[in-house]
Every structure is written in structure tokens, then in C-alpha cells.
mmCIF file of C-alpha atoms in Angstrom:
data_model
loop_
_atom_site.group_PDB
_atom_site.id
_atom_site.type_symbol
_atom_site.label_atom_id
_atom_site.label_comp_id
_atom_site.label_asym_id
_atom_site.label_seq_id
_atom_site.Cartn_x
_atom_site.Cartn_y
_atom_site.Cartn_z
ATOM 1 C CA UNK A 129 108.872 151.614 117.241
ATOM 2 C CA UNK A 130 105.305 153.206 118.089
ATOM 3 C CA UNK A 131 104.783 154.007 114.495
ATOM 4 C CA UNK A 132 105.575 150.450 113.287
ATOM 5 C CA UNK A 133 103.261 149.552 115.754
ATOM 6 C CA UNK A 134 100.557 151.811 114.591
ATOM 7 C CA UNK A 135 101.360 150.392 111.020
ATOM 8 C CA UNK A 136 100.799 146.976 111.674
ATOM 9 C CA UNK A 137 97.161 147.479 114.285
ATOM 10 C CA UNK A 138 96.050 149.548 110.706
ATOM 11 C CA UNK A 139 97.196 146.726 108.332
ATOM 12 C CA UNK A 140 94.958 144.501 110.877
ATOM 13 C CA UNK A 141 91.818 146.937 111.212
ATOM 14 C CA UNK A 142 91.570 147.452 107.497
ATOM 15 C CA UNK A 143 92.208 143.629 106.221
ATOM 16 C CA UNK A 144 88.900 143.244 109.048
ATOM 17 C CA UNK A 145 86.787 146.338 107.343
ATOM 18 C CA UNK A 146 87.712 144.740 103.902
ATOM 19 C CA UNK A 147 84.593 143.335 102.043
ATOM 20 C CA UNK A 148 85.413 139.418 101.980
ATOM 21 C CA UNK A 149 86.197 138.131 98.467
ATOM 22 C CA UNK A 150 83.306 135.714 97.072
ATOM 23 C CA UNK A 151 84.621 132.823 96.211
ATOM 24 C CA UNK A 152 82.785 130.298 93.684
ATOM 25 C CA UNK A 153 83.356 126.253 93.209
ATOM 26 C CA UNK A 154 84.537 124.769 90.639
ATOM 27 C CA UNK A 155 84.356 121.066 90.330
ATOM 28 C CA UNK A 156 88.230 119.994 89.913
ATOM 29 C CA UNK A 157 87.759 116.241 90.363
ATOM 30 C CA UNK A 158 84.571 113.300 90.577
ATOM 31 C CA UNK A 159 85.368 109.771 90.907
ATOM 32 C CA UNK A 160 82.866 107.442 91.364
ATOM 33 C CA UNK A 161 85.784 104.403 91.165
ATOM 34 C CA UNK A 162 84.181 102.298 88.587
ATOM 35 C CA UNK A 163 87.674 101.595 87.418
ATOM 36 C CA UNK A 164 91.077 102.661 88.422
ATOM 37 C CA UNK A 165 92.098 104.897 85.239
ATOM 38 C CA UNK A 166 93.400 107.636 88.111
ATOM 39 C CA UNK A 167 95.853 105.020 89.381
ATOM 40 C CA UNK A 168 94.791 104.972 92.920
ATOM 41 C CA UNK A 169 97.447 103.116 94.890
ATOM 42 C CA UNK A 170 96.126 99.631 95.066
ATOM 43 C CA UNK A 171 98.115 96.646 96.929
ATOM 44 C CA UNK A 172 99.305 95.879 100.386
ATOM 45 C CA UNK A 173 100.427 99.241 102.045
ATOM 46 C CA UNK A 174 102.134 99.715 105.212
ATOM 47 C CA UNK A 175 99.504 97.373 107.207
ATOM 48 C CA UNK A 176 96.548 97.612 104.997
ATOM 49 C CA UNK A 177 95.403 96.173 101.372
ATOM 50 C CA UNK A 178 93.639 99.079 99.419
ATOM 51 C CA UNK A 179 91.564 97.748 96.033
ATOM 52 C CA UNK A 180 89.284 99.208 93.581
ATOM 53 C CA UNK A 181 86.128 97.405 93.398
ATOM 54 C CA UNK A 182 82.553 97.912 92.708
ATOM 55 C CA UNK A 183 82.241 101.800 92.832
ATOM 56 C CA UNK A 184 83.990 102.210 95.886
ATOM 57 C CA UNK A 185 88.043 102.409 96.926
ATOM 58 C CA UNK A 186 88.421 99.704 99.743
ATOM 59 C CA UNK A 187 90.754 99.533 102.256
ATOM 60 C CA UNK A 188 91.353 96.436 104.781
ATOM 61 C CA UNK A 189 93.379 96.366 107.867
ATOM 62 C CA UNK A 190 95.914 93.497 108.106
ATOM 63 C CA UNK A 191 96.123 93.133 112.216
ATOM 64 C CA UNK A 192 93.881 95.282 115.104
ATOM 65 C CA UNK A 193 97.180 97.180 115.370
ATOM 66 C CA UNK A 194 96.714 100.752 115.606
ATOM 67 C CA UNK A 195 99.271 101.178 112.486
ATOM 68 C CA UNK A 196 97.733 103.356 110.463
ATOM 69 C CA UNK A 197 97.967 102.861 107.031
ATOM 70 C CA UNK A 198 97.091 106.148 104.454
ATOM 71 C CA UNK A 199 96.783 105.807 100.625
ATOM 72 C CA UNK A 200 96.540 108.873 98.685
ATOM 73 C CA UNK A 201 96.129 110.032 95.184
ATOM 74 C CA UNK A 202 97.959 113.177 94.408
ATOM 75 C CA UNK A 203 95.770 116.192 92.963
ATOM 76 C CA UNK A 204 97.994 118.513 91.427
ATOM 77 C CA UNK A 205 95.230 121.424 91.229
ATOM 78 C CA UNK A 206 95.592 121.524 95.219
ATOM 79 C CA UNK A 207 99.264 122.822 95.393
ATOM 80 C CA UNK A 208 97.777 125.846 93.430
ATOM 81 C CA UNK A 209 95.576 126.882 96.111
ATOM 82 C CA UNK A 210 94.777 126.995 99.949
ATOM 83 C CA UNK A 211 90.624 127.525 99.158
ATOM 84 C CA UNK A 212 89.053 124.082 97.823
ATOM 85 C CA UNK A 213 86.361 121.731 99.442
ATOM 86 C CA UNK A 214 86.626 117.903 99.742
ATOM 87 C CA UNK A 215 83.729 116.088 100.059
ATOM 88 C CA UNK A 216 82.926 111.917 99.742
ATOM 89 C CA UNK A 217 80.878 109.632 101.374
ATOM 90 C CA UNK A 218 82.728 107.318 103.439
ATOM 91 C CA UNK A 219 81.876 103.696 105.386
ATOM 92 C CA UNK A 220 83.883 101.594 107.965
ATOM 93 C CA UNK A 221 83.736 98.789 110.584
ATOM 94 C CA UNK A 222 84.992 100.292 113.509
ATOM 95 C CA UNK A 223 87.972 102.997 112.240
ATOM 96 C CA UNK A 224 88.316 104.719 109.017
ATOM 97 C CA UNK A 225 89.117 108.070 107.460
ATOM 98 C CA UNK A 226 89.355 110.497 104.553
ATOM 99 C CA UNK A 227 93.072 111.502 104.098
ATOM 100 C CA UNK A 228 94.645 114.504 102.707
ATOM 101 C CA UNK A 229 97.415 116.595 102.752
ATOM 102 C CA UNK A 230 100.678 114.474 102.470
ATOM 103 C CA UNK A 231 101.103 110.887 103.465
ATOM 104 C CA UNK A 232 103.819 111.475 105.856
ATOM 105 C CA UNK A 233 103.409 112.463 109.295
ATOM 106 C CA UNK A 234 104.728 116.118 108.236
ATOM 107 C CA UNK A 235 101.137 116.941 107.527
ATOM 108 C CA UNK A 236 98.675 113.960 107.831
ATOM 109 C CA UNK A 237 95.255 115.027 107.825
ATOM 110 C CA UNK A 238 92.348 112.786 108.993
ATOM 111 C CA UNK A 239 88.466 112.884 109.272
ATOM 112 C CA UNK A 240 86.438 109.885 110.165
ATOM 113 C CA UNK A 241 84.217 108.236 111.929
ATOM 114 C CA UNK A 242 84.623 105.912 114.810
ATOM 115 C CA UNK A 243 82.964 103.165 117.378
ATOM 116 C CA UNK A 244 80.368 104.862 119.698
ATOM 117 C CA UNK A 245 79.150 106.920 116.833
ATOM 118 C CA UNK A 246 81.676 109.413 116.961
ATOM 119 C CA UNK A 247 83.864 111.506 114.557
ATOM 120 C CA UNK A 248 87.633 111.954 114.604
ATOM 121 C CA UNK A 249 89.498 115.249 112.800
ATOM 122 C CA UNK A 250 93.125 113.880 113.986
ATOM 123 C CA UNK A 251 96.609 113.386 112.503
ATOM 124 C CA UNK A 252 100.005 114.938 112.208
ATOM 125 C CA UNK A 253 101.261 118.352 112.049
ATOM 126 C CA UNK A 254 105.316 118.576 111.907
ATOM 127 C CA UNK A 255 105.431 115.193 113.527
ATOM 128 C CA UNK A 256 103.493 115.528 116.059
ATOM 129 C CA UNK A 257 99.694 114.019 116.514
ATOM 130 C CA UNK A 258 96.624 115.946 117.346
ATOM 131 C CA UNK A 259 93.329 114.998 117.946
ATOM 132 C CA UNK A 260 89.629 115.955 118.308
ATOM 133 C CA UNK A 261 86.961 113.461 119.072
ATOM 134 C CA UNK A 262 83.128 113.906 119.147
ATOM 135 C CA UNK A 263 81.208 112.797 122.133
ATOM 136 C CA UNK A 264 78.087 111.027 121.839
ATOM 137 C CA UNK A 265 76.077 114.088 121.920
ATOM 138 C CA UNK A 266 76.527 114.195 118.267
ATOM 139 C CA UNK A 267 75.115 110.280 117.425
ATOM 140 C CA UNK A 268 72.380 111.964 115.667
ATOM 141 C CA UNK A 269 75.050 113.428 112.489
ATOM 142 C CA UNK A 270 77.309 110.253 112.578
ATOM 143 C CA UNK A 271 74.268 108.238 112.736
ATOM 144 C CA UNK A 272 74.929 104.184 112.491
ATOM 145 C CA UNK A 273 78.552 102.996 112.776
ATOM 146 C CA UNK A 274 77.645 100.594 109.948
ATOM 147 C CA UNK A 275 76.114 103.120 107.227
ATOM 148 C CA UNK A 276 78.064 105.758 104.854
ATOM 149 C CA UNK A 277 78.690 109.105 105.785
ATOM 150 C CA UNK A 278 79.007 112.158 103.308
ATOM 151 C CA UNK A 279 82.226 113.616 104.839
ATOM 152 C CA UNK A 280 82.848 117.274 103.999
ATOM 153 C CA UNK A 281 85.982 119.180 104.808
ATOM 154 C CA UNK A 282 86.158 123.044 103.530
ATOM 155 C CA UNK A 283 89.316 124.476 103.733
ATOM 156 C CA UNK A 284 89.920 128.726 103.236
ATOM 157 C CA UNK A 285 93.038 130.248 103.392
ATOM 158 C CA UNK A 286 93.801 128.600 107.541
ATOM 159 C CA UNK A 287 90.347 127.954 108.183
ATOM 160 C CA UNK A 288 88.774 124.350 108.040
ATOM 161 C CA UNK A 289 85.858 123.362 108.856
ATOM 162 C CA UNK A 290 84.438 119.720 109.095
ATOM 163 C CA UNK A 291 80.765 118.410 108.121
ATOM 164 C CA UNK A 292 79.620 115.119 108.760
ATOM 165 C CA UNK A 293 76.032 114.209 106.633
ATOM 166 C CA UNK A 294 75.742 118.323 106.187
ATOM 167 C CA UNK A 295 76.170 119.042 109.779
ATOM 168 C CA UNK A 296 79.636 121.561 110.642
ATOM 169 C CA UNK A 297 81.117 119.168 113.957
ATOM 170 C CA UNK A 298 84.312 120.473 114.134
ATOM 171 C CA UNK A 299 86.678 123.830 112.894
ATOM 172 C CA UNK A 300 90.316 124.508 113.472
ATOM 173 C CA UNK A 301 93.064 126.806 112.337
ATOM 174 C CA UNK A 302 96.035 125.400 110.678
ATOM 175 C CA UNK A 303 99.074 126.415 108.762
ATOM 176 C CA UNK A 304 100.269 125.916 104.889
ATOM 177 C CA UNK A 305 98.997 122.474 103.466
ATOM 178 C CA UNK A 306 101.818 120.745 102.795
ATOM 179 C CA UNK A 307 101.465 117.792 100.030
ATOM 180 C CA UNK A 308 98.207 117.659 98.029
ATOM 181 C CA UNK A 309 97.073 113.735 98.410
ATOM 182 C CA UNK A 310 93.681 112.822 98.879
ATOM 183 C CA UNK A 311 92.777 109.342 99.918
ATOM 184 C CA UNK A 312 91.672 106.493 102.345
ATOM 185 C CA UNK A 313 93.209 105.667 105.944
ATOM 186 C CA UNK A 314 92.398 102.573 107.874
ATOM 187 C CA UNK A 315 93.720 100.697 111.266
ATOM 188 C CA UNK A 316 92.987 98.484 114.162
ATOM 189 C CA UNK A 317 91.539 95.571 112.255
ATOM 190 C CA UNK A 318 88.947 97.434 110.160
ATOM 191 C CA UNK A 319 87.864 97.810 106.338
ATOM 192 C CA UNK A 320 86.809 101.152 105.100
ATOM 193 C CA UNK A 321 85.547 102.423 101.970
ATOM 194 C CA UNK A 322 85.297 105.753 100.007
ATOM 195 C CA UNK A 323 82.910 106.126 97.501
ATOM 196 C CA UNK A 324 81.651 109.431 95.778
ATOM 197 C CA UNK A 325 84.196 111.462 95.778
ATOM 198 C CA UNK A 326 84.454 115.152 94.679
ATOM 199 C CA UNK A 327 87.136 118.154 94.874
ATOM 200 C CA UNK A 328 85.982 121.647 94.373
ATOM 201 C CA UNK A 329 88.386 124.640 93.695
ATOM 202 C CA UNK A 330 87.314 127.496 95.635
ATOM 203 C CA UNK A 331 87.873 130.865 93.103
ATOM 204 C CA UNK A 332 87.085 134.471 93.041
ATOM 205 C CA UNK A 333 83.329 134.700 91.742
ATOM 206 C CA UNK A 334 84.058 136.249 87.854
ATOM 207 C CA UNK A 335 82.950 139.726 87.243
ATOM 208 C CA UNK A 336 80.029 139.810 85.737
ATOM 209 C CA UNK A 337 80.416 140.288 81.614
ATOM 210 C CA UNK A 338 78.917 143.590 80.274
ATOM 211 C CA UNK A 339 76.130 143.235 78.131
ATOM 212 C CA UNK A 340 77.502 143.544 74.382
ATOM 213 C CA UNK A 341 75.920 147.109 73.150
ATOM 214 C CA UNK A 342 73.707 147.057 70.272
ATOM 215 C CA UNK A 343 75.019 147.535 66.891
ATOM 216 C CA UNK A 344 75.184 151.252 65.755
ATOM 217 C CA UNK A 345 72.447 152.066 63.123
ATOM 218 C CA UNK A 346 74.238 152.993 59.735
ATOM 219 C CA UNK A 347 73.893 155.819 57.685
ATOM 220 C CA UNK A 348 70.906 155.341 55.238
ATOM 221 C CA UNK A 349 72.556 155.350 51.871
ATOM 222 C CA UNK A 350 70.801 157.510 49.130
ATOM 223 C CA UNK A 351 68.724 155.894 46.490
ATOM 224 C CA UNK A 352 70.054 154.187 43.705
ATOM 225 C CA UNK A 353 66.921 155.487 41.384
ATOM 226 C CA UNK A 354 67.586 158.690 40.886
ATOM 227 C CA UNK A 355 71.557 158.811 40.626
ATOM 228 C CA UNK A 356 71.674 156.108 38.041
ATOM 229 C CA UNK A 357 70.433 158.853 35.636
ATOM 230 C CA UNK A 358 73.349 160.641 36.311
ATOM 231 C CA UNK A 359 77.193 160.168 35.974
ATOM 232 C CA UNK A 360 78.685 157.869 38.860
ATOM 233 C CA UNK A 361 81.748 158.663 40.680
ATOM 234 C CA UNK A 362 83.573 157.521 43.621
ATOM 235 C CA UNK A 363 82.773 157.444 46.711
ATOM 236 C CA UNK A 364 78.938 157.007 46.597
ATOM 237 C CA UNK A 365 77.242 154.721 48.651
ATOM 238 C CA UNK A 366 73.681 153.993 47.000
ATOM 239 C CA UNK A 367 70.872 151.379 48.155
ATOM 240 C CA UNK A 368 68.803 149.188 45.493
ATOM 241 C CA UNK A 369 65.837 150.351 47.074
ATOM 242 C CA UNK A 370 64.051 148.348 43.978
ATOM 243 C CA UNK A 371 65.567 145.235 44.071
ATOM 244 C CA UNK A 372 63.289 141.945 45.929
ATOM 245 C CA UNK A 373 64.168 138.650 46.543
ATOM 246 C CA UNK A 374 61.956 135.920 47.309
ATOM 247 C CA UNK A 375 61.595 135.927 51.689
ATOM 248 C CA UNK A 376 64.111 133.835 53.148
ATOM 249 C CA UNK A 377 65.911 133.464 49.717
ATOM 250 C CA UNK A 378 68.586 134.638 47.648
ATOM 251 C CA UNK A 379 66.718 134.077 44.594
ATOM 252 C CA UNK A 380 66.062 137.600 42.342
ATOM 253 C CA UNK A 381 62.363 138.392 41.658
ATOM 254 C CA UNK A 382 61.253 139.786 38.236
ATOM 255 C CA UNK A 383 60.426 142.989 39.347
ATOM 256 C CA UNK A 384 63.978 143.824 40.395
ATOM 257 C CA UNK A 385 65.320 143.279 36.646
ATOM 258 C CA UNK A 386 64.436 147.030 35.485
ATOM 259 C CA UNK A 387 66.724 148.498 38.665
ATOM 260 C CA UNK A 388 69.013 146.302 37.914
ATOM 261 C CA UNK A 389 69.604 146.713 34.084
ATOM 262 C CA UNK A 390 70.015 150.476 34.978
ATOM 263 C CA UNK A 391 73.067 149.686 37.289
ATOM 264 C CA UNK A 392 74.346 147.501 34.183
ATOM 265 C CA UNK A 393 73.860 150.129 32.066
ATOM 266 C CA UNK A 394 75.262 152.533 34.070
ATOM 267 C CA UNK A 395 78.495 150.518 34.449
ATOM 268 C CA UNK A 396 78.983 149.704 30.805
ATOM 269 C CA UNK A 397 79.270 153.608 30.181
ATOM 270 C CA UNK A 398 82.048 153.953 32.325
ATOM 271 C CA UNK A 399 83.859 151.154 32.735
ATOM 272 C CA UNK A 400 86.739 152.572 34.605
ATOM 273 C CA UNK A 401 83.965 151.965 37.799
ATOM 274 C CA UNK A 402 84.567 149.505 40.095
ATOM 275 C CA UNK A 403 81.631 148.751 42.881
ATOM 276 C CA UNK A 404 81.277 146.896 46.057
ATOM 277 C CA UNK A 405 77.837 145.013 46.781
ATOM 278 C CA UNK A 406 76.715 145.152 50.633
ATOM 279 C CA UNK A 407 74.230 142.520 51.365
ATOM 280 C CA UNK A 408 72.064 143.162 55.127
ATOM 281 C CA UNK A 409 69.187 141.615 56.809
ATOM 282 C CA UNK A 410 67.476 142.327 59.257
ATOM 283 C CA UNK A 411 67.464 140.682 62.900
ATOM 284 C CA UNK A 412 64.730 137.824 62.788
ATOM 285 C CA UNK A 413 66.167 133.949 63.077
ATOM 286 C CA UNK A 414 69.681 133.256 63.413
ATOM 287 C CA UNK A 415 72.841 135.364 63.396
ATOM 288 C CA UNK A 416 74.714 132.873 61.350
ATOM 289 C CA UNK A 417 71.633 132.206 58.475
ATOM 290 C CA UNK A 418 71.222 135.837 58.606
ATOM 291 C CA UNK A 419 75.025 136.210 57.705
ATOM 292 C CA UNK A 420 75.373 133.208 54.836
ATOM 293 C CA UNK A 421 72.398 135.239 53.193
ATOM 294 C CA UNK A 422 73.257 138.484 53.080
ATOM 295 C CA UNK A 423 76.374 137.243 50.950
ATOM 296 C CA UNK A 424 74.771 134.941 48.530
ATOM 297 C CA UNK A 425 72.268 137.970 48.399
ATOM 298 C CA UNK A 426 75.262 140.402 47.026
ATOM 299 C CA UNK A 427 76.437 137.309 45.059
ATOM 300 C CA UNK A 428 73.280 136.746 43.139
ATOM 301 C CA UNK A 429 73.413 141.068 42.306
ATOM 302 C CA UNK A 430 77.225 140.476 40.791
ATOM 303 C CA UNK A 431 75.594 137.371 38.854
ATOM 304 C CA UNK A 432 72.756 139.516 37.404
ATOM 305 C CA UNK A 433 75.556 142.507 36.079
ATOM 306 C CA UNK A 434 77.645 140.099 34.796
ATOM 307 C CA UNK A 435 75.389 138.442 32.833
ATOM 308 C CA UNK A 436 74.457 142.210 31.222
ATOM 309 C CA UNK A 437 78.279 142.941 30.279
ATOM 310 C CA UNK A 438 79.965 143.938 33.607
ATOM 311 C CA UNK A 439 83.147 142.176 33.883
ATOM 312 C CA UNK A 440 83.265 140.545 37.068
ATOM 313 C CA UNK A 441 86.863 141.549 37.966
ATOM 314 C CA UNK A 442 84.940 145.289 38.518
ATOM 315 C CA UNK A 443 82.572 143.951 41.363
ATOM 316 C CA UNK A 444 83.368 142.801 45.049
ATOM 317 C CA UNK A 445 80.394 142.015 46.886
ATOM 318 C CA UNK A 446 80.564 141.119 51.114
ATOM 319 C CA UNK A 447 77.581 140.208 53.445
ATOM 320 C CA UNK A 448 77.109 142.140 57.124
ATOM 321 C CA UNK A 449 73.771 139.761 58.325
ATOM 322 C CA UNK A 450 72.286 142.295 60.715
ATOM 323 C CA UNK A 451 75.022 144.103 62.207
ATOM 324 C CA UNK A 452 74.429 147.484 60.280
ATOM 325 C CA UNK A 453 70.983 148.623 60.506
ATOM 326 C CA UNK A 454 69.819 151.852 59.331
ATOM 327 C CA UNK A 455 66.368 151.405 61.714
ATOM 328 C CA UNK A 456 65.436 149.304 64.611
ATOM 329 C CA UNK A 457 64.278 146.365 64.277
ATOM 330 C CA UNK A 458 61.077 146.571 66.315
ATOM 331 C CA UNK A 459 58.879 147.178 63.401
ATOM 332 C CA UNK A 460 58.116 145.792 59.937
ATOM 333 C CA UNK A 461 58.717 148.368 58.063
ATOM 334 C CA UNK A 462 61.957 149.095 59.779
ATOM 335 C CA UNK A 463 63.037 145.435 59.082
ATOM 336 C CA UNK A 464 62.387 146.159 55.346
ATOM 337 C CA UNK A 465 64.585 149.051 55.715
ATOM 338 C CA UNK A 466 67.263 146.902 57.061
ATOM 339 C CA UNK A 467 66.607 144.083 54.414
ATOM 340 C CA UNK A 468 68.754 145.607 51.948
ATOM 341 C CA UNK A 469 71.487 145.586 49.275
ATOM 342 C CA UNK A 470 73.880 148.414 49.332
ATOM 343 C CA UNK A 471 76.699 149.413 46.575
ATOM 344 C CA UNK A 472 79.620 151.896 47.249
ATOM 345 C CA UNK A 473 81.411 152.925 44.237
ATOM 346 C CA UNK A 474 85.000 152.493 44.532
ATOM 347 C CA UNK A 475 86.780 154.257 42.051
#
């Protein structure tokens, strides 16, 4: 028995020491009731006729009964969570309230405003009716009878707090919501409106996403010069170190023809060879430009061979943008290094 005891006073102490979770909003729901494409309940209900009408959901008391009469919309993001804010500005005669939680009197939740420039946070928990009323110390929040209020309720995990025009009036503990309606009450005779309404989710702030690492440089492939004089064989990777293109462009420039002719050459004497062209930039302007012409870069090199003899069914060719540098890219003559065509013989 002691040691259960102890058990449960360390559950207690710890869940107190624990760093509270951060918890972000995320904006589930804004109506500003221009139309009714949510289907809010509209009609005569119980002792009240609720209407859509000029940005604001209207609801008029039939008699200065106090029968309330609740009209809610259901959210179905609620049921998945006991963390979320409410929050719309709200107007009324003499009695009105925003409603949530279900539109029985299992668990009817209300927060108005009332005659004598008070608040209410009232309702019905397992059939039975609570209530908390401001006093008149707290005119300055509610302000005019007459005029909207912004009504705020923030709900987290049991906790709920109430705001009236930014200003916390009221907090209370309470159990499990049960039904996830949000909507308008009325009674005694008066009309109240809703207008501006918004639902937050309340969710665990994201971890922060880890910065992508650079790309890895590549291994500087040798010069194509000098081992075009000799027999090719797979394996090799080699760079066109003399091949240009006009800046931006895939377009060949004369002097690359002599490098190239000597890859040709080189080709057409053993014609068992098959190559892969590597187009890269370098990092300036946009990924995806960088990308398209790096291929049509290799594309234009398999043009060039084939027009000298090499049958195009020997040559792949792929683009890489900027993703394999052999340098950084802080300097310009690092970006030339990177600006580059590449061929790996593959067999």
C-alpha cells in the first residue's frame, strides 16, 4: 500500500517538473457568414429563429421566456482534440451567447454577455446548470451592452479560460468535452448575433527541420587532353576541360570543335566503347534552370560525336545542375571548375 502510494506522489512530482509541451495554432475553421455553404442550422429552433444574413449568424428570441434556445454547427476536427481556441465577436440585446460543446444539456457550454454589462460562462454539465456571472467591476471589458464583443474561450487539456475584448474574466476546470458543436444561444426576448468566427487547433510546435547539408564536392576527373592520345578503357572518368559554350547557353563554341573531334576520333577506333556524358553547373540562378542545362549541355556533346561517326546507341548523356561540385562555389574560378562536362567510359 505505502509503495503504491509512493508511486503515484512520484507520477505527480515528475508530470509537475516536466517541461510543458509548446503547443502552436493552427487555424481549423473562419467563417465570416457571407453565405451558408457550412449549413448552419437556420429556421425556428426550440424558441428562437436563427438566419444567415449579412455577414453575421442571427438569432431571435420568440417570447422573454428564459427557454434557451442553442444552434450549433458540428466541427469534426474538435472530437480529435481537448487543446483548440474559439474565438468570434459576438452582439446582443439583452442575453446572448457563444455555444459549444453539445447541444444537449449533457454538456452545454455558454459564454456571453448580459444586461448591466456583465459576462456569463454558464450551462450544463451532466444535467445539471452552473453558473458564473461578472459583477460590474468588469464594465470596462464588456463595455456597451449594445456593441460586439470579441469572445475568446481557450481550452487545454481541463483548463479553460475565458476572454472578453482580450481581457482573461473567468477560468474553470472541467472534464472531457463531450459533442463538438459550435454555435449561437439566445433567450428571454433577445436577438443575438455572431460574426467573425475562428477555431484554432492547438498542436505540438514541429521540431525544427535540419538544415539540408551541402552537397559533397566530387572527385575532379582527370583531363580528357592527354588520355585521348592514348587507348581508352573502362572505367575512366575524364573532363572536357576544352570544351565552351556560350554563358547561359547550350550552344557549342568554335573553339571546342578540336577537343571534340579527338573524342570522335578516339571512339571511331574502338568502337566496342560506350560513354556516358555528365553535364554540371555551377550554383548561380536557379536550381531547376541550372538542372534543364546541364542536360541539353551533355545533349548538344552526343549531337557533336554523332555527327563525326559515333553511333548514338554508344552514348548516354544525364545532367546533375549543381549538385556535384568539384570546388566551392565562392569564387569564379571555382565556378568554372564546376561548369563542366564530364564522360565516364562504360565499357
Amino acid at each position: 500500500m505505502f509503495f503504491r502510494l509512493f508511486l503515484l506522489l512520484a507520477c505527480v512530482w515528475l508530470a509537475r517538473i516536466a517541461p510543458a509541451q509548446t503547443l502552436v495554432p493552427r487555424l481549423i475553421l473562419e467563417e465570416d457568414f457571407q453565405d451558408n455553404r457550412r449549413n448552419w442550422p437556420t429556421g425556428v429552433i426550440n424558441n428562437a429563429e436563427y438566419k444567415v444574413r449579412r455577414g453575421e449568424y442571427v438569432a431571435k428570441a420568440r417570447g422573454n421566456e428564459n427557454n434557451t434556445s442553442v444552434a450549433l454547427l458540428f466541427i469534426p476536427e474538435l472530437e480529435k482534440s481537448q487543446n483548440f481556441i474559439i474565438e468570434a465577436e459576438l452582439s446582443t440585446t439583452s442575453a446572448g451567447c457563444l455555444a459549444w460543446g453539445s447541444g444537449s444539456r449533457d454538456n452545454m457550454r455558454l459564454f456571453g454577455t448580459m444586461s448591466e454589462h456583465r459576462f456569463a460562462v454558464c450551462g450544463w454539465r451532466a444535467g445539471k446548470f452552473f453558473s458564473a456571472n461578472g459583477d460590474n467591476a468588469y464594465s470596462a471589458a464588456v463595455g456597451r451592452q449594445t456593441s460586439w464583443h470579441t469572445m475568446r474561450i481557450e481550452c487545454r487539456g481541463q483548463q479553460v479560460q475565458y476572454f472578453v475584448n482580450g481581457t482573461r474574466v473567468w477560468e474553470q476546470q472541467l472534464t472531457r468535452m463531450l459533442g463538438h458543436g459550435v454555435g449561437l444561444e439566445t433567450n428571454l426576448g433577445a436577438e443575438a448575433s455572431l460574426r467573425r468566427l475562428r477555431i484554432w487547433l492547438l498542436e505540438p510546435k514541429p521540431e525544427p527541420a535540419a538544415a539540408p547539408a551541402p552537397p559533397a564536392a566530387a572527385t575532379e576527373a582527370t583531363d580528357a587532353a592527354a588520355a585521348l592520345a592514348t587507348p581508352l578503357h573502362a572505367g575512366q572518368r575524364l573532363a572536357l576541360r576544352n570544351v565552351f559554350f556560350v554563358q547561359g547557353k547550350p550552344e557549342l563554341l568554335g573553339s571546342s570543335k578540336p577537343e571534340l573531334a579527338r573524342l570522335a576520333k578516339a571512339l571511331n577506333e574502338q568502337p566496342a566503347l560506350r560513354i556516358r556524358l555528365e553535364g554540371h553547373t555551377d550554383n548561380q540562378g536557379p536550381e531547376e534552370k541550372n538542372q534543364l542545362l546541364s542536360e541539353q549541355r551533355a545533349r548538344a556533346i552526343q549531337d557533336f560525336l554523332v555527327k563525326y561517326g559515333v553511333a548514338a546507341t554508344r552514348l548516354e548523356t544525364i545532367g546533375y545542375g549543381s549538385s556535384r561540385p568539384v570546388a566551392a562555389n565562392d569564387t569564379e574560378p571555382n565556378r568554372r571548375r564546376n561548369r563542366r562536362v564530364e564522360f565516364v567510359i562504360l565499357d
